């Protein structure tokens, strides 16, 4: 190409570049318009889809609902879609149905559909911000207000709602509705096992109390060995009582040996003190004899001294010996008095030991008797509960076999500040805030109550007759009525 041709070729290149830029700009505008349209369509479609509970019914917002708000604006001057970040967030509808939004303030959301709420928000923006036209607003329900399940159900309580939820699906979430027989059988079986354990523990406690009472009575009567109770409760097994008596027998002999050892020590101390007192008394007698002889000798010497037949020193020596003997006598009397005092202290200690042992035995016997009476009452109550649980379990299983315990479904729903009770079945749709009640048919409930009051003879367990006969025997009634334990 020559230099002359180049200037003629440059205008064609400029026109091509300008044409390409125009096409690129138009394509960009088309893509932005399509993106904005798809976004708006997505917002409206999500609003409609998330706002339906039953087929064809749009969801009505209420307290505890959480919504996600999207506000978009197409700005042609910048060729972009602008998001209002101050408003784009999740919001919770308050207890009064109010929704608090930035810029707009409070707006009534309760009772509106998501589409109606979006329209109200757009009107609010126009009023508060002064927009000429409403923005593109989308409202999506992200969390529905919960519904509640109550009654004969495995896991009653609060559950999250989702659109199109039926009674059958709600029962599945809550673990399934329990028939009277199924729910009662598990509960009654657990009660029977627990009551059996309580009865065994109370019988062991009763055996231990009877053995303890026998041991205390044997200690009270100062017997050499523990005596087995004469009137034994026939609800206490012999093996349990024998084991308890063996343990109490060991304690009986240990306490008996300890008490006898203490009494023996005090008795030996008392005997030693009495022997010491007797020895001092004998010394005092001998000492008095010496004083008597010395006084006679002193009188004879005094007579001789008056006749001047003896010297004065001899007379003074005898008088000094007499004074010493008198002082020794006083010391002996003091020692005898002290020994007698120690003897009385030992006797008092021995009496206090026996009295303390007697008071301890009496107090323990009174407490043991009280615990025996309490254990007897608790055992009678536990046996009655066991008896009734077995009857109810038998009748419940019978009702379950006859298939008379299909539950009744009721929906409690709020409408215009009123609580309505609506009959339902497994295919009924549930709305947010509803309470699903599962109840027992009255006929089945009456059947269980009649089973407790009027049990069928063929359903009675074998052990119940013996239990009731034990409680009705005159011997047992006399034993329960006795409150005294002192012979």
Short mmCIF file of C-alpha atoms in Angstrom, two decimals:
data_model
loop_
_atom_site.label_atom_id
_atom_site.label_comp_id
_atom_site.label_asym_id
_atom_site.label_seq_id
_atom_site.Cartn_x
_atom_site.Cartn_y
_atom_site.Cartn_z
CA UNK A 1 0.00 0.00 0.00
CA UNK A 2 1.31 3.44 -0.95
CA UNK A 3 1.35 6.57 1.09
CA UNK A 4 -1.24 8.13 -1.17
CA UNK A 5 -3.75 5.36 -0.42
CA UNK A 6 -3.49 5.55 3.41
CA UNK A 7 -5.44 8.78 3.98
CA UNK A 8 -8.32 7.40 1.97
CA UNK A 9 -8.49 4.28 4.21
CA UNK A 10 -8.57 5.95 7.71
CA UNK A 11 -12.20 7.27 7.54
CA UNK A 12 -13.48 3.75 6.92
CA UNK A 13 -11.72 2.46 10.09
CA UNK A 14 -13.20 5.24 12.30
CA UNK A 15 -16.72 4.53 11.06
CA UNK A 16 -16.29 0.80 11.83
CA UNK A 17 -15.04 1.46 15.35
CA UNK A 18 -17.92 3.83 16.08
CA UNK A 19 -20.40 1.33 14.75
CA UNK A 20 -18.91 -1.47 16.96
CA UNK A 21 -19.04 0.71 20.08
CA UNK A 22 -22.69 1.54 19.45
CA UNK A 23 -23.56 -2.15 19.00
CA UNK A 24 -21.68 -3.08 22.18
CA UNK A 25 -23.51 -0.39 24.17
CA UNK A 26 -26.89 -1.51 22.90
CA UNK A 27 -26.10 -5.14 23.72
CA UNK A 28 -25.06 -4.14 27.23
CA UNK A 29 -28.29 -2.24 27.76
CA UNK A 30 -30.28 -5.23 26.55
CA UNK A 31 -28.47 -7.56 28.92
CA UNK A 32 -29.06 -5.22 31.86
CA UNK A 33 -32.75 -4.94 30.97
CA UNK A 34 -33.03 -8.72 30.75
CA UNK A 35 -31.22 -9.14 34.11
CA UNK A 36 -33.50 -6.59 35.76
CA UNK A 37 -36.56 -8.28 34.34
CA UNK A 38 -35.41 -11.70 35.51
CA UNK A 39 -34.62 -10.32 39.01
CA UNK A 40 -38.05 -8.70 39.29
CA UNK A 41 -39.69 -11.86 37.97
CA UNK A 42 -37.71 -13.90 40.53
CA UNK A 43 -38.80 -11.62 43.38
CA UNK A 44 -42.45 -11.82 42.37
CA UNK A 45 -42.31 -15.57 41.84
CA UNK A 46 -40.62 -16.17 45.19
CA UNK A 47 -43.16 -13.94 46.88
CA UNK A 48 -46.04 -15.89 45.40
CA UNK A 49 -44.51 -19.33 45.98
CA UNK A 50 -43.44 -18.62 49.56
CA UNK A 51 -46.77 -17.06 50.37
CA UNK A 52 -49.00 -20.08 49.79
CA UNK A 53 -50.26 -22.51 52.42
CA UNK A 54 -52.92 -24.43 50.57
CA UNK A 55 -53.06 -24.82 46.83
CA UNK A 56 -54.44 -21.60 45.37
CA UNK A 57 -54.48 -19.70 48.70
CA UNK A 58 -51.88 -16.98 49.18
CA UNK A 59 -50.20 -16.85 52.59
CA UNK A 60 -51.37 -14.21 55.08
CA UNK A 61 -48.64 -12.76 57.24
CA UNK A 62 -48.89 -12.62 61.01
CA UNK A 63 -46.86 -12.25 64.26
CA UNK A 64 -43.61 -14.26 64.55
CA UNK A 65 -43.19 -14.45 60.76
CA UNK A 66 -39.78 -13.48 59.40
CA UNK A 67 -39.54 -11.93 55.94
CA UNK A 68 -36.66 -10.99 53.62
CA UNK A 69 -37.08 -7.65 51.84
CA UNK A 70 -35.49 -6.80 48.47
CA UNK A 71 -35.72 -3.26 47.02
CA UNK A 72 -34.20 -2.77 43.52
CA UNK A 73 -33.98 0.29 41.30
CA UNK A 74 -33.00 0.54 37.64
CA UNK A 75 -30.80 3.55 37.01
CA UNK A 76 -30.65 4.16 33.26
CA UNK A 77 -28.10 6.94 33.57
CA UNK A 78 -25.53 4.49 34.91
CA UNK A 79 -26.79 1.40 33.12
CA UNK A 80 -27.01 -0.57 36.43
CA UNK A 81 -29.43 -2.14 38.91
CA UNK A 82 -29.10 -0.45 42.30
CA UNK A 83 -29.93 -2.30 45.55
CA UNK A 84 -31.23 -0.38 48.57
CA UNK A 85 -28.96 -1.96 51.21
CA UNK A 86 -30.59 0.06 54.00
CA UNK A 87 -33.82 -1.86 53.41
CA UNK A 88 -32.54 -5.19 52.07
CA UNK A 89 -32.52 -7.38 55.20
CA UNK A 90 -34.61 -9.84 57.22
CA UNK A 91 -37.34 -8.53 59.51
CA UNK A 92 -39.61 -10.10 62.13
CA UNK A 93 -43.27 -9.17 62.43
CA UNK A 94 -44.11 -8.08 65.96
CA UNK A 95 -46.80 -9.43 68.25
CA UNK A 96 -49.20 -6.68 67.15
CA UNK A 97 -48.65 -7.37 63.45
CA UNK A 98 -46.40 -4.32 63.01
CA UNK A 99 -43.26 -4.31 60.86
CA UNK A 100 -40.57 -1.75 61.67
CA UNK A 101 -38.53 -0.65 58.62
CA UNK A 102 -35.77 1.92 58.15
CA UNK A 103 -36.78 5.20 56.44
CA UNK A 104 -40.47 4.20 56.40
CA UNK A 105 -40.98 3.40 60.08
CA UNK A 106 -43.75 1.08 61.30
CA UNK A 107 -46.13 -0.43 58.80
CA UNK A 108 -48.98 -2.88 59.31
CA UNK A 109 -47.95 -6.33 57.99
CA UNK A 110 -50.32 -8.62 59.87
CA UNK A 111 -53.29 -9.70 57.79
CA UNK A 112 -51.58 -8.85 54.47
CA UNK A 113 -50.22 -11.19 51.85
CA UNK A 114 -46.57 -10.78 50.78
CA UNK A 115 -47.77 -9.13 47.53
CA UNK A 116 -49.92 -6.64 49.47
CA UNK A 117 -47.06 -5.89 51.84
CA UNK A 118 -44.72 -5.20 48.92
CA UNK A 119 -47.26 -2.74 47.52
CA UNK A 120 -47.63 -1.03 50.92
CA UNK A 121 -43.85 -0.69 51.26
CA UNK A 122 -43.64 0.85 47.79
CA UNK A 123 -46.30 3.40 48.69
CA UNK A 124 -44.44 4.16 51.92
CA UNK A 125 -41.20 4.81 50.03
CA UNK A 126 -42.97 7.16 47.66
CA UNK A 127 -44.47 9.07 50.60
CA UNK A 128 -41.32 9.31 52.74
CA UNK A 129 -38.57 9.61 50.12
CA UNK A 130 -40.53 11.32 47.35
CA UNK A 131 -39.98 8.82 44.58
CA UNK A 132 -41.94 9.53 41.42
CA UNK A 133 -42.55 5.84 40.77
CA UNK A 134 -42.57 2.82 43.03
CA UNK A 135 -39.42 0.74 43.25
CA UNK A 136 -39.22 -2.93 42.41
CA UNK A 137 -39.91 -4.59 45.79
CA UNK A 138 -39.89 -8.28 46.66
CA UNK A 139 -41.11 -9.85 49.93
CA UNK A 140 -40.11 -13.43 50.74
CA UNK A 141 -41.17 -15.36 53.84
CA UNK A 142 -38.03 -17.01 55.21
CA UNK A 143 -39.48 -18.35 58.47
CA UNK A 144 -43.12 -19.01 59.19
CA UNK A 145 -44.67 -18.72 62.61
CA UNK A 146 -44.74 -22.15 64.30
CA UNK A 147 -47.62 -24.50 64.87
CA UNK A 148 -48.19 -26.64 67.96
CA UNK A 149 -49.08 -30.27 68.58
CA UNK A 150 -50.76 -31.38 71.81
CA UNK A 151 -52.39 -34.54 73.11
CA UNK A 152 -51.63 -38.22 72.65
CA UNK A 153 -48.45 -37.76 70.66
CA UNK A 154 -44.91 -39.01 71.06
CA UNK A 155 -43.29 -35.54 71.10
CA UNK A 156 -45.80 -32.75 71.79
CA UNK A 157 -44.58 -29.19 71.44
CA UNK A 158 -43.73 -26.42 68.96
CA UNK A 159 -42.73 -27.15 65.35
CA UNK A 160 -41.64 -25.05 62.36
CA UNK A 161 -44.27 -24.56 59.66
CA UNK A 162 -43.80 -25.08 55.95
CA UNK A 163 -46.29 -24.43 53.16
CA UNK A 164 -48.71 -27.19 52.24
CA UNK A 165 -48.37 -28.95 55.61
CA UNK A 166 -51.14 -31.43 56.39
CA UNK A 167 -52.25 -33.04 59.65
CA UNK A 168 -50.64 -36.34 58.66
CA UNK A 169 -47.30 -34.63 57.96
CA UNK A 170 -47.51 -32.76 61.27
CA UNK A 171 -48.08 -36.05 63.09
CA UNK A 172 -45.03 -37.47 61.34
CA UNK A 173 -42.92 -34.54 62.55
CA UNK A 174 -44.16 -35.08 66.11
CA UNK A 175 -43.33 -38.78 66.11
CA UNK A 176 -46.78 -40.06 65.21
CA UNK A 177 -50.05 -40.12 67.10
CA UNK A 178 -50.13 -42.76 69.81
CA UNK A 179 -53.18 -44.89 70.20
CA UNK A 180 -54.39 -45.29 73.73
CA UNK A 181 -53.17 -48.84 73.95
CA UNK A 182 -49.77 -48.11 72.45
CA UNK A 183 -49.09 -45.07 74.62
CA UNK A 184 -50.59 -46.63 77.72
CA UNK A 185 -48.87 -49.98 77.34
CA UNK A 186 -45.40 -48.46 77.37
CA UNK A 187 -46.22 -46.14 80.25
CA UNK A 188 -48.00 -48.83 82.26
CA UNK A 189 -45.23 -51.34 81.64
CA UNK A 190 -42.73 -48.79 82.95
CA UNK A 191 -44.95 -48.11 85.96
CA UNK A 192 -45.32 -51.82 86.67
CA UNK A 193 -41.55 -52.36 86.58
CA UNK A 194 -40.96 -49.31 88.78
CA UNK A 195 -43.66 -50.35 91.24
CA UNK A 196 -42.27 -53.88 91.42
CA UNK A 197 -38.88 -52.46 92.31
CA UNK A 198 -40.45 -50.22 94.95
CA UNK A 199 -42.33 -53.18 96.44
CA UNK A 200 -39.15 -55.27 96.67
CA UNK A 201 -37.27 -52.40 98.31
CA UNK A 202 -40.09 -51.80 100.78
CA UNK A 203 -40.23 -55.49 101.66
CA UNK A 204 -36.49 -55.49 102.32
CA UNK A 205 -36.93 -52.34 104.39
CA UNK A 206 -39.76 -54.03 106.31
CA UNK A 207 -37.61 -57.11 106.96
CA UNK A 208 -34.75 -54.93 108.16
CA UNK A 209 -37.12 -53.00 110.44
CA UNK A 210 -38.57 -56.18 111.95
CA UNK A 211 -35.08 -57.56 112.62
CA UNK A 212 -34.00 -54.27 114.18
CA UNK A 213 -37.08 -54.22 116.39
CA UNK A 214 -36.38 -57.80 117.51
CA UNK A 215 -32.81 -56.87 118.38
CA UNK A 216 -33.87 -53.81 120.38
CA UNK A 217 -36.51 -55.79 122.29
CA UNK A 218 -33.92 -58.45 123.13
CA UNK A 219 -31.55 -55.75 124.39
CA UNK A 220 -34.37 -54.21 126.40
CA UNK A 221 -35.13 -57.54 128.07
CA UNK A 222 -31.38 -58.19 128.62
CA UNK A 223 -31.55 -61.52 126.79
CA UNK A 224 -28.48 -63.50 125.86
CA UNK A 225 -29.45 -63.80 122.18
CA UNK A 226 -31.75 -62.10 119.69
CA UNK A 227 -35.25 -63.58 119.46
CA UNK A 228 -37.05 -64.02 116.13
CA UNK A 229 -40.38 -62.09 115.90
CA UNK A 230 -43.38 -64.19 116.86
CA UNK A 231 -45.92 -62.39 114.63
CA UNK A 232 -44.08 -62.18 111.34
CA UNK A 233 -45.59 -60.20 108.43
CA UNK A 234 -46.42 -62.76 105.73
CA UNK A 235 -45.40 -60.26 103.03
CA UNK A 236 -41.79 -60.54 104.21
CA UNK A 237 -39.81 -63.45 102.85
CA UNK A 238 -38.15 -65.75 105.39
CA UNK A 239 -34.79 -65.55 103.63
CA UNK A 240 -34.79 -61.74 103.77
CA UNK A 241 -35.76 -61.77 107.43
CA UNK A 242 -33.13 -64.40 108.29
CA UNK A 243 -30.42 -62.34 106.59
CA UNK A 244 -31.53 -59.22 108.45
CA UNK A 245 -31.67 -61.13 111.75
CA UNK A 246 -28.14 -62.46 111.19
CA UNK A 247 -26.76 -58.95 110.69
CA UNK A 248 -28.71 -57.60 113.66
CA UNK A 249 -27.48 -60.56 115.71
CA UNK A 250 -23.89 -59.58 115.04
CA UNK A 251 -24.68 -56.04 116.14
CA UNK A 252 -26.56 -57.38 119.18
CA UNK A 253 -23.58 -59.40 120.44
CA UNK A 254 -21.15 -56.58 119.69
CA UNK A 255 -23.22 -54.07 121.65
CA UNK A 256 -23.83 -56.61 124.42
CA UNK A 257 -20.13 -57.40 124.79
CA UNK A 258 -19.23 -53.72 124.80
CA UNK A 259 -21.84 -52.88 127.41
CA UNK A 260 -20.83 -55.80 129.63
CA UNK A 261 -17.18 -54.77 129.33
CA UNK A 262 -18.01 -51.23 130.48
CA UNK A 263 -20.13 -52.55 133.33
CA UNK A 264 -17.38 -54.98 134.30
CA UNK A 265 -14.74 -52.23 134.42
CA UNK A 266 -16.95 -50.03 136.58
CA UNK A 267 -17.78 -53.01 138.80
CA UNK A 268 -14.11 -53.79 139.31
CA UNK A 269 -13.38 -50.16 140.13
CA UNK A 270 -16.23 -50.13 142.62
CA UNK A 271 -15.01 -53.35 144.27
CA UNK A 272 -11.47 -52.00 144.51
CA UNK A 273 -12.67 -48.79 146.11
CA UNK A 274 -14.86 -50.69 148.56
CA UNK A 275 -11.90 -52.93 149.46
CA UNK A 276 -9.72 -49.88 149.99
CA UNK A 277 -12.39 -48.34 152.22
CA UNK A 278 -12.64 -51.55 154.26
CA UNK A 279 -8.86 -51.70 154.65
CA UNK A 280 -8.74 -48.11 155.87
CA UNK A 281 -11.56 -48.84 158.30
CA UNK A 282 -9.59 -51.80 159.69
CA UNK A 283 -6.50 -49.62 160.08
CA UNK A 284 -8.63 -47.08 161.89
CA UNK A 285 -9.75 -49.75 164.38
CA UNK A 286 -6.14 -50.79 165.05
CA UNK A 287 -5.14 -47.16 165.37
CA UNK A 288 -7.91 -46.52 167.90
CA UNK A 289 -6.62 -49.49 169.94
CA UNK A 290 -3.13 -47.97 169.93
CA UNK A 291 -4.51 -44.63 171.06
CA UNK A 292 -6.41 -46.34 173.88
CA UNK A 293 -3.30 -48.18 175.13
CA UNK A 294 -1.21 -45.02 174.89
CA UNK A 295 -3.79 -43.07 176.86
CA UNK A 296 -3.79 -45.71 179.60
CA UNK A 297 0.00 -45.60 179.75
CA UNK A 298 -0.10 -41.80 179.84
CA UNK A 299 -2.52 -41.85 182.76
CA UNK A 300 -0.26 -44.23 184.69
CA UNK A 301 2.79 -42.06 184.00
CA UNK A 302 0.87 -38.97 185.01
CA UNK A 303 0.01 -40.64 188.34
CA UNK A 304 3.65 -41.51 188.93
CA UNK A 305 4.65 -38.02 187.92
CA UNK A 306 2.29 -36.53 190.46
CA UNK A 307 3.91 -38.74 193.13
CA UNK A 308 7.29 -37.62 191.76
CA UNK A 309 8.18 -41.19 190.94
CA UNK A 310 9.04 -40.43 187.27
CA UNK A 311 10.59 -37.63 185.31
CA UNK A 312 8.84 -34.97 183.23
CA UNK A 313 10.54 -35.91 179.88
CA UNK A 314 8.92 -39.32 179.94
CA UNK A 315 5.54 -37.75 180.47
CA UNK A 316 6.11 -35.26 177.60
CA UNK A 317 7.21 -38.04 175.23
CA UNK A 318 4.02 -39.99 175.86
CA UNK A 319 1.89 -36.89 175.31
CA UNK A 320 3.70 -36.24 171.98
CA UNK A 321 3.08 -39.82 170.86
CA UNK A 322 -0.60 -39.46 171.74
CA UNK A 323 -0.89 -36.29 169.62
CA UNK A 324 0.76 -38.02 166.64
CA UNK A 325 -1.61 -40.97 166.87
CA UNK A 326 -4.58 -38.60 166.95
CA UNK A 327 -3.38 -36.83 163.78
CA UNK A 328 -2.89 -40.16 162.00
CA UNK A 329 -6.43 -41.12 162.96
CA UNK A 330 -7.80 -37.96 161.36
CA UNK A 331 -5.91 -38.75 158.15
CA UNK A 332 -7.35 -42.27 158.11
CA UNK A 333 -10.88 -40.94 158.52
CA UNK A 334 -10.31 -38.55 155.60
CA UNK A 335 -9.01 -41.37 153.39
CA UNK A 336 -12.03 -43.54 154.27
CA UNK A 337 -14.41 -40.68 153.41
CA UNK A 338 -12.63 -40.14 150.06
CA UNK A 339 -12.77 -43.86 149.23
CA UNK A 340 -16.49 -43.98 150.07
CA UNK A 341 -17.04 -40.94 147.82
CA UNK A 342 -15.28 -42.66 144.89
CA UNK A 343 -17.45 -45.74 145.49
CA UNK A 344 -20.59 -43.60 145.21
CA UNK A 345 -19.25 -41.95 142.03
CA UNK A 346 -18.64 -45.36 140.50
CA UNK A 347 -22.16 -46.45 141.42
CA UNK A 348 -23.52 -43.28 139.82
CA UNK A 349 -21.49 -43.88 136.64
CA UNK A 350 -22.82 -47.41 136.47
CA UNK A 351 -26.39 -46.16 136.84
CA UNK A 352 -25.83 -43.49 134.18
CA UNK A 353 -24.41 -46.11 131.78
CA UNK A 354 -27.44 -48.36 132.22
CA UNK A 355 -29.86 -45.43 132.01
CA UNK A 356 -28.19 -44.09 128.85
CA UNK A 357 -28.36 -47.54 127.25
CA UNK A 358 -32.01 -47.88 128.21
CA UNK A 359 -32.87 -44.44 126.80
CA UNK A 360 -30.97 -45.19 123.59
CA UNK A 361 -32.77 -48.51 123.14
CA UNK A 362 -36.14 -46.90 123.85
CA UNK A 363 -35.53 -44.06 121.40
CA UNK A 364 -34.30 -46.41 118.67
CA UNK A 365 -37.27 -48.69 119.30
CA UNK A 366 -39.71 -45.79 118.94
CA UNK A 367 -38.09 -44.65 115.69
CA UNK A 368 -37.99 -48.21 114.38
CA UNK A 369 -41.68 -48.68 115.14
CA UNK A 370 -42.51 -45.43 113.35
CA UNK A 371 -40.47 -46.45 110.30
CA UNK A 372 -42.12 -49.88 110.29
CA UNK A 373 -45.58 -48.31 110.24
CA UNK A 374 -44.53 -45.93 107.46
CA UNK A 375 -43.00 -48.76 105.42
CA UNK A 376 -46.17 -50.81 105.90
CA UNK A 377 -48.35 -47.95 104.60
CA UNK A 378 -46.03 -47.32 101.66
CA UNK A 379 -45.97 -51.02 100.85
CA UNK A 380 -49.76 -51.18 100.90
CA UNK A 381 -49.93 -48.16 98.57
CA UNK A 382 -47.34 -49.63 96.19
CA UNK A 383 -49.19 -52.95 96.09
CA UNK A 384 -52.45 -51.14 95.30
CA UNK A 385 -50.75 -49.21 92.49
CA UNK A 386 -49.26 -52.43 91.16
CA UNK A 387 -52.65 -54.11 91.29
CA UNK A 388 -54.37 -51.28 89.43
CA UNK A 389 -51.56 -50.93 86.86
CA UNK A 390 -51.83 -54.58 85.92
CA UNK A 391 -55.61 -54.27 85.50
CA UNK A 392 -55.33 -51.11 83.40
CA UNK A 393 -52.59 -52.64 81.27
CA UNK A 394 -54.71 -55.74 80.61
CA UNK A 395 -57.80 -53.73 79.67
CA UNK A 396 -55.73 -51.30 77.57
CA UNK A 397 -54.27 -54.14 75.54
CA UNK A 398 -57.79 -55.52 75.12
CA UNK A 399 -59.04 -52.15 73.82
CA UNK A 400 -56.07 -51.91 71.51
CA UNK A 401 -56.87 -55.31 70.05
CA UNK A 402 -60.48 -54.23 69.43
CA UNK A 403 -59.25 -51.09 67.59
CA UNK A 404 -61.51 -48.74 69.57
CA UNK A 405 -58.91 -46.03 70.17
CA UNK A 406 -58.53 -44.06 66.93
CA UNK A 407 -57.70 -40.48 67.92
CA UNK A 408 -59.77 -37.37 67.18
CA UNK A 409 -58.04 -34.44 65.44
CA UNK A 410 -58.99 -30.82 66.19
CA UNK A 411 -57.39 -27.62 64.88
CA UNK A 412 -57.48 -24.55 67.14
CA UNK A 413 -57.13 -21.46 64.91
CA UNK A 414 -57.27 -17.72 65.54
CA UNK A 415 -59.63 -15.79 63.29
CA UNK A 416 -60.30 -12.08 63.90
CA UNK A 417 -59.20 -12.25 67.55
CA UNK A 418 -61.36 -15.33 68.12
CA UNK A 419 -60.24 -18.90 68.77
CA UNK A 420 -62.06 -21.44 66.62
CA UNK A 421 -62.01 -25.22 66.98
CA UNK A 422 -62.20 -26.99 63.62
CA UNK A 423 -62.64 -30.71 63.10
CA UNK A 424 -59.85 -32.18 60.97
CA UNK A 425 -58.62 -35.36 59.40
CA UNK A 426 -55.23 -36.53 58.22
CA UNK A 427 -55.51 -34.62 54.91
CA UNK A 428 -56.50 -31.25 56.41
CA UNK A 429 -54.07 -28.38 55.73
CA UNK A 430 -52.45 -26.70 58.72
CA UNK A 431 -51.85 -22.96 58.88
CA UNK A 432 -49.11 -21.19 60.86
CA UNK A 433 -50.06 -20.57 64.46
CA UNK A 434 -52.53 -23.49 64.55
CA UNK A 435 -52.67 -25.89 67.49
CA UNK A 436 -53.31 -29.50 66.56
CA UNK A 437 -55.02 -31.46 69.34
CA UNK A 438 -55.04 -35.25 69.36
CA UNK A 439 -57.60 -36.57 71.81
CA UNK A 440 -58.84 -39.97 72.98
CA UNK A 441 -62.37 -40.96 71.98
CA UNK A 442 -64.66 -40.68 75.01
CA UNK A 443 -65.75 -44.29 74.66
CA UNK A 444 -62.16 -45.56 74.93
CA UNK A 445 -61.44 -43.33 77.92
CA UNK A 446 -64.57 -44.54 79.69
CA UNK A 447 -63.55 -48.12 78.95
CA UNK A 448 -60.23 -47.67 80.79
CA UNK A 449 -61.91 -46.01 83.77
CA UNK A 450 -64.44 -48.82 83.96
CA UNK A 451 -61.56 -51.30 83.84
CA UNK A 452 -60.11 -49.76 86.99
CA UNK A 453 -63.43 -49.58 88.83
CA UNK A 454 -64.90 -52.90 87.64
CA UNK A 455 -62.11 -55.23 86.51
CA UNK A 456 -62.99 -58.33 84.56
CA UNK A 457 -62.17 -61.53 86.49
CA UNK A 458 -60.36 -63.10 83.53
CA UNK A 459 -57.97 -60.13 83.35
CA UNK A 460 -57.01 -60.09 87.04
CA UNK A 461 -53.41 -61.16 87.73
CA UNK A 462 -52.91 -64.12 90.01
CA UNK A 463 -50.87 -62.21 92.60
CA UNK A 464 -53.50 -59.57 93.27
CA UNK A 465 -55.79 -61.92 95.17
CA UNK A 466 -53.02 -62.86 97.60
CA UNK A 467 -52.06 -59.21 98.03
CA UNK A 468 -55.57 -58.16 98.93
CA UNK A 469 -56.06 -61.15 101.18
CA UNK A 470 -52.86 -60.25 103.01
CA UNK A 471 -54.08 -56.74 103.64
CA UNK A 472 -57.47 -57.98 104.83
CA UNK A 473 -56.28 -60.64 107.33
CA UNK A 474 -57.12 -59.90 111.00
CA UNK A 475 -53.53 -60.63 111.98
CA UNK A 476 -52.18 -58.02 109.59
CA UNK A 477 -54.81 -55.49 110.61
CA UNK A 478 -53.97 -56.07 114.28
CA UNK A 479 -50.27 -55.65 113.56
CA UNK A 480 -50.82 -52.36 111.72
CA UNK A 481 -53.05 -51.04 114.51
CA UNK A 482 -50.43 -51.66 117.19
CA UNK A 483 -48.45 -48.57 117.96
CA UNK A 484 -46.85 -49.58 121.23
CA UNK A 485 -43.66 -51.54 121.49
CA UNK A 486 -42.92 -51.64 125.22
CA UNK A 487 -43.87 -54.83 126.96
#
